[in-house]
PDB file of C-alpha atoms in Angstrom:
ATOM      1  CA  TYR A 408      -2.180  19.755   3.535  1.00  0.00           C
ATOM      2  CA  ASN A 409       1.475  18.914   4.189  1.00  0.00           C
ATOM      3  CA  LEU A 410       1.250  20.495   7.619  1.00  0.00           C
ATOM      4  CA  ILE A 411      -2.151  19.138   8.638  1.00  0.00           C
ATOM      5  CA  ILE A 412      -1.444  15.429   7.992  1.00  0.00           C
ATOM      6  CA  PRO A 413       1.559  15.167  10.391  1.00  0.00           C
ATOM      7  CA  LEU A 414      -0.273  17.290  12.959  1.00  0.00           C
ATOM      8  CA  GLU A 415      -3.333  15.065  12.707  1.00  0.00           C
ATOM      9  CA  PHE A 416      -1.184  11.927  12.951  1.00  0.00           C
ATOM     10  CA  ASN A 417       0.592  13.147  16.086  1.00  0.00           C
ATOM     11  CA  PHE A 418      -2.667  14.215  17.725  1.00  0.00           C
ATOM     12  CA  PHE A 419      -4.443  10.896  17.114  1.00  0.00           C
ATOM     13  CA  ASP A 420      -1.283   8.940  17.959  1.00  0.00           C
ATOM     14  CA  MET A 421      -1.291  10.677  21.355  1.00  0.00           C
ATOM     15  CA  ILE A 422      -4.926   9.689  21.821  1.00  0.00           C
ATOM     16  CA  GLY A 423      -4.057   6.097  20.874  1.00  0.00           C
ATOM     17  CA  ARG A 424      -1.205   6.067  23.388  1.00  0.00           C
ATOM     18  CA  SER A 425      -3.638   7.211  26.081  1.00  0.00           C
ATOM     19  CA  LEU A 426      -6.223   4.502  25.333  1.00  0.00           C
ATOM     20  CA  PRO A 427      -4.464   1.734  27.352  1.00  0.00           C
ATOM     21  CA  TYR A 428      -5.315   3.748  30.467  1.00  0.00           C
ATOM     22  CA  VAL A 429      -8.969   3.097  29.660  1.00  0.00           C
ATOM     23  CA  PHE A 430      -8.843  -0.444  28.276  1.00  0.00           C
ATOM     24  CA  VAL A 431      -6.327  -3.033  27.185  1.00  0.00           C
ATOM     25  CA  ILE A 432      -6.540  -6.179  25.155  1.00  0.00           C
ATOM     26  CA  PRO A 433      -4.812  -9.429  26.161  1.00  0.00           C
ATOM     27  CA  PRO A 434      -1.285  -9.945  24.773  1.00  0.00           C
ATOM     28  CA  LYS A 435      -2.325 -12.788  22.480  1.00  0.00           C
ATOM     29  CA  PHE A 436      -4.741 -10.452  20.658  1.00  0.00           C
ATOM     30  CA  VAL A 437      -2.229  -7.661  19.942  1.00  0.00           C
ATOM     31  CA  TRP A 438      -0.600  -9.153  16.836  1.00  0.00           C
ATOM     32  CA  PRO A 439      -3.713  -9.671  14.598  1.00  0.00           C
ATOM     33  CA  PRO A 440      -4.707  -5.969  14.508  1.00  0.00           C
ATOM     34  CA  THR A 441      -1.042  -5.038  14.168  1.00  0.00           C
ATOM     35  CA  LEU A 442      -0.750  -7.268  11.131  1.00  0.00           C
ATOM     36  CA  ALA A 443      -4.083  -6.013   9.764  1.00  0.00           C
ATOM     37  CA  ARG A 444      -2.714  -2.453   9.653  1.00  0.00           C
ATOM     38  CA  ILE A 445      -0.979  -3.393   6.387  1.00  0.00           C
ATOM     39  CA  ILE A 446      -4.293  -2.580   4.664  1.00  0.00           C
ATOM     40  CA  PHE A 447      -3.613   1.126   5.255  1.00  0.00           C
ATOM     41  CA  TYR A 448      -0.764   1.184   2.729  1.00  0.00           C
ATOM     42  CA  PRO A 449      -2.901   0.506  -0.359  1.00  0.00           C
ATOM     43  CA  LEU A 450      -5.720   2.677   1.024  1.00  0.00           C
ATOM     44  CA  ILE A 451      -3.407   5.656   1.420  1.00  0.00           C
ATOM     45  CA  ILE A 452      -1.871   5.047  -2.002  1.00  0.00           C
ATOM     46  CA  PHE A 453      -5.354   4.974  -3.537  1.00  0.00           C
ATOM     47  CA  CYS A 454      -6.036   8.376  -1.959  1.00  0.00           C
ATOM     48  CA  VAL A 455      -3.477   9.863  -4.347  1.00  0.00           C
ATOM     49  CA  SER A 456      -5.744   9.036  -7.282  1.00  0.00           C
ATOM     50  CA  PRO A 457      -9.321  10.355  -7.150  1.00  0.00           C
ATOM     51  CA  VAL A 458     -10.543   7.417  -9.252  1.00  0.00           C
ATOM     52  CA  LEU A 459     -11.281   5.094  -6.330  1.00  0.00           C
ATOM     53  CA  PHE A 460     -12.279   7.672  -3.706  1.00  0.00           C
ATOM     54  CA  PRO A 461     -14.406  10.680  -4.741  1.00  0.00           C
ATOM     55  CA  SER A 462     -12.875  13.151  -2.216  1.00  0.00           C
ATOM     56  CA  PRO A 463      -9.403  11.763  -1.588  1.00  0.00           C
ATOM     57  CA  GLU A 464      -8.453  14.480   0.913  1.00  0.00           C
ATOM     58  CA  LEU A 465     -11.294  13.626   3.271  1.00  0.00           C
ATOM     59  CA  TRP A 466     -10.598   9.905   2.984  1.00  0.00           C
ATOM     60  CA  MET A 467      -6.918  10.565   3.657  1.00  0.00           C
ATOM     61  CA  TYR A 468      -7.733  12.421   6.871  1.00  0.00           C
ATOM     62  CA  GLY A 469      -9.948   9.550   8.002  1.00  0.00           C
ATOM     63  CA  PHE A 470      -7.439   6.821   7.139  1.00  0.00           C
ATOM     64  CA  ASN A 471      -4.651   8.825   8.758  1.00  0.00           C
ATOM     65  CA  ALA A 472      -6.638   9.242  11.992  1.00  0.00           C
ATOM     66  CA  ILE A 473      -7.460   5.535  12.238  1.00  0.00           C
ATOM     67  CA  PHE A 474      -3.872   4.610  11.349  1.00  0.00           C
ATOM     68  CA  ALA A 475      -2.524   6.962  14.030  1.00  0.00           C
ATOM     69  CA  ILE A 476      -4.887   5.751  16.757  1.00  0.00           C
ATOM     70  CA  SER A 477      -4.019   2.144  16.017  1.00  0.00           C
ATOM     71  CA  ASN A 478      -0.310   3.036  15.898  1.00  0.00           C
ATOM     72  CA  GLY A 479      -0.414   4.629  19.335  1.00  0.00           C
ATOM     73  CA  PHE A 480      -2.624   2.008  20.929  1.00  0.00           C
ATOM     74  CA  LEU A 481      -0.917  -1.094  19.553  1.00  0.00           C
ATOM     75  CA  GLY A 482       2.572   0.369  19.942  1.00  0.00           C
ATOM     76  CA  THR A 483       1.913   1.111  23.597  1.00  0.00           C
ATOM     77  CA  LEU A 484       0.531  -2.370  24.190  1.00  0.00           C
ATOM     78  CA  ALA A 485       3.593  -3.910  22.537  1.00  0.00           C
ATOM     79  CA  MET A 486       5.894  -1.830  24.739  1.00  0.00           C
ATOM     80  CA  MET A 487       3.883  -2.877  27.804  1.00  0.00           C
ATOM     81  CA  TYR A 488       3.717  -6.598  27.091  1.00  0.00           C
ATOM     82  CA  ALA A 489       7.054  -7.402  25.445  1.00  0.00           C
ATOM     83  CA  PRO A 490       9.333  -7.180  28.512  1.00  0.00           C
ATOM     84  CA  GLY A 491       7.055  -9.663  30.267  1.00  0.00           C
ATOM     85  CA  LYS A 492       7.828 -12.256  27.588  1.00  0.00           C
ATOM     86  CA  VAL A 493      11.467 -12.683  28.671  1.00  0.00           C
ATOM     87  CA  LEU A 494      13.072 -14.019  31.837  1.00  0.00           C
ATOM     88  CA  PRO A 495      12.664 -11.733  34.864  1.00  0.00           C
ATOM     89  CA  GLU A 496      16.382 -10.952  35.043  1.00  0.00           C
ATOM     90  CA  GLU A 497      16.333  -9.870  31.372  1.00  0.00           C
ATOM     91  CA  GLN A 498      13.238  -7.651  31.533  1.00  0.00           C
ATOM     92  CA  GLN A 499      15.130  -4.428  32.211  1.00  0.00           C
ATOM     93  CA  THR A 500      17.543  -5.112  29.364  1.00  0.00           C
ATOM     94  CA  ALA A 501      14.651  -5.943  27.032  1.00  0.00           C
ATOM     95  CA  GLY A 502      12.921  -2.662  27.913  1.00  0.00           C
ATOM     96  CA  ILE A 503      16.101  -0.686  27.321  1.00  0.00           C
ATOM     97  CA  MET A 504      16.690  -2.403  23.974  1.00  0.00           C
ATOM     98  CA  MET A 505      13.096  -1.764  22.881  1.00  0.00           C
ATOM     99  CA  SER A 506      13.417   1.907  23.765  1.00  0.00           C
ATOM    100  CA  PHE A 507      16.764   2.190  21.958  1.00  0.00           C
ATOM    101  CA  PHE A 508      15.530   0.582  18.742  1.00  0.00           C
ATOM    102  CA  LEU A 509      12.324   2.630  18.774  1.00  0.00           C
ATOM    103  CA  ASN A 510      14.372   5.827  18.947  1.00  0.00           C
ATOM    104  CA  PHE A 511      16.912   4.495  16.443  1.00  0.00           C
ATOM    105  CA  GLY A 512      14.091   3.791  13.977  1.00  0.00           C
ATOM    106  CA  ILE A 513      12.763   7.332  14.377  1.00  0.00           C
ATOM    107  CA  PHE A 514      16.297   8.670  13.887  1.00  0.00           C
ATOM    108  CA  CYS A 515      16.811   6.616  10.702  1.00  0.00           C
ATOM    109  CA  ALA A 516      13.415   7.611   9.276  1.00  0.00           C
ATOM    110  CA  THR A 517      14.087  11.285   9.925  1.00  0.00           C
ATOM    111  CA  ASN A 518      17.477  11.146   8.241  1.00  0.00           C
ATOM    112  CA  PHE A 519      16.022   9.206   5.323  1.00  0.00           C
ATOM    113  CA  ALA A 520      13.386  11.916   4.877  1.00  0.00           C
ATOM    114  CA  VAL A 521      16.127  14.553   4.831  1.00  0.00           C
ATOM    115  CA  LEU A 522      18.021  12.496   2.262  1.00  0.00           C
ATOM    116  CA  LEU A 523      14.911  12.267   0.073  1.00  0.00           C
ATOM    117  CA  SER A 524      14.486  16.030   0.178  1.00  0.00           C
ATOM    118  CA  PHE A 525      17.813  16.377  -1.655  1.00  0.00           C
ATOM    119  CA  LEU A 526      16.751  14.081  -4.510  1.00  0.00           C
TER     120      LEU A 526
END
């Protein structure tokens, strides 16, 4: 279970990152589904307790897949559209900063997970 969830997330995230090759949504419609993804937090927490969902493992796989696809798709759209929102001479700098902070966030999350393993 602990191995399948990250594998499933990475697989569906890759699919989500490939979706903008097929279709895109306009920039003004990217933020509502991004904000709506907050609903996944209580849904995943409720999967821990079998009271709300009869087979929490199956629900968890489904929620994780949808969360991963939306993560890949909306994250790619944000990375595509954001540099276009600044002045043309600042677009390269904006892209570099976005890439740096994306990687810095992954770095911090990984180190935080290692820290939690010692607690």
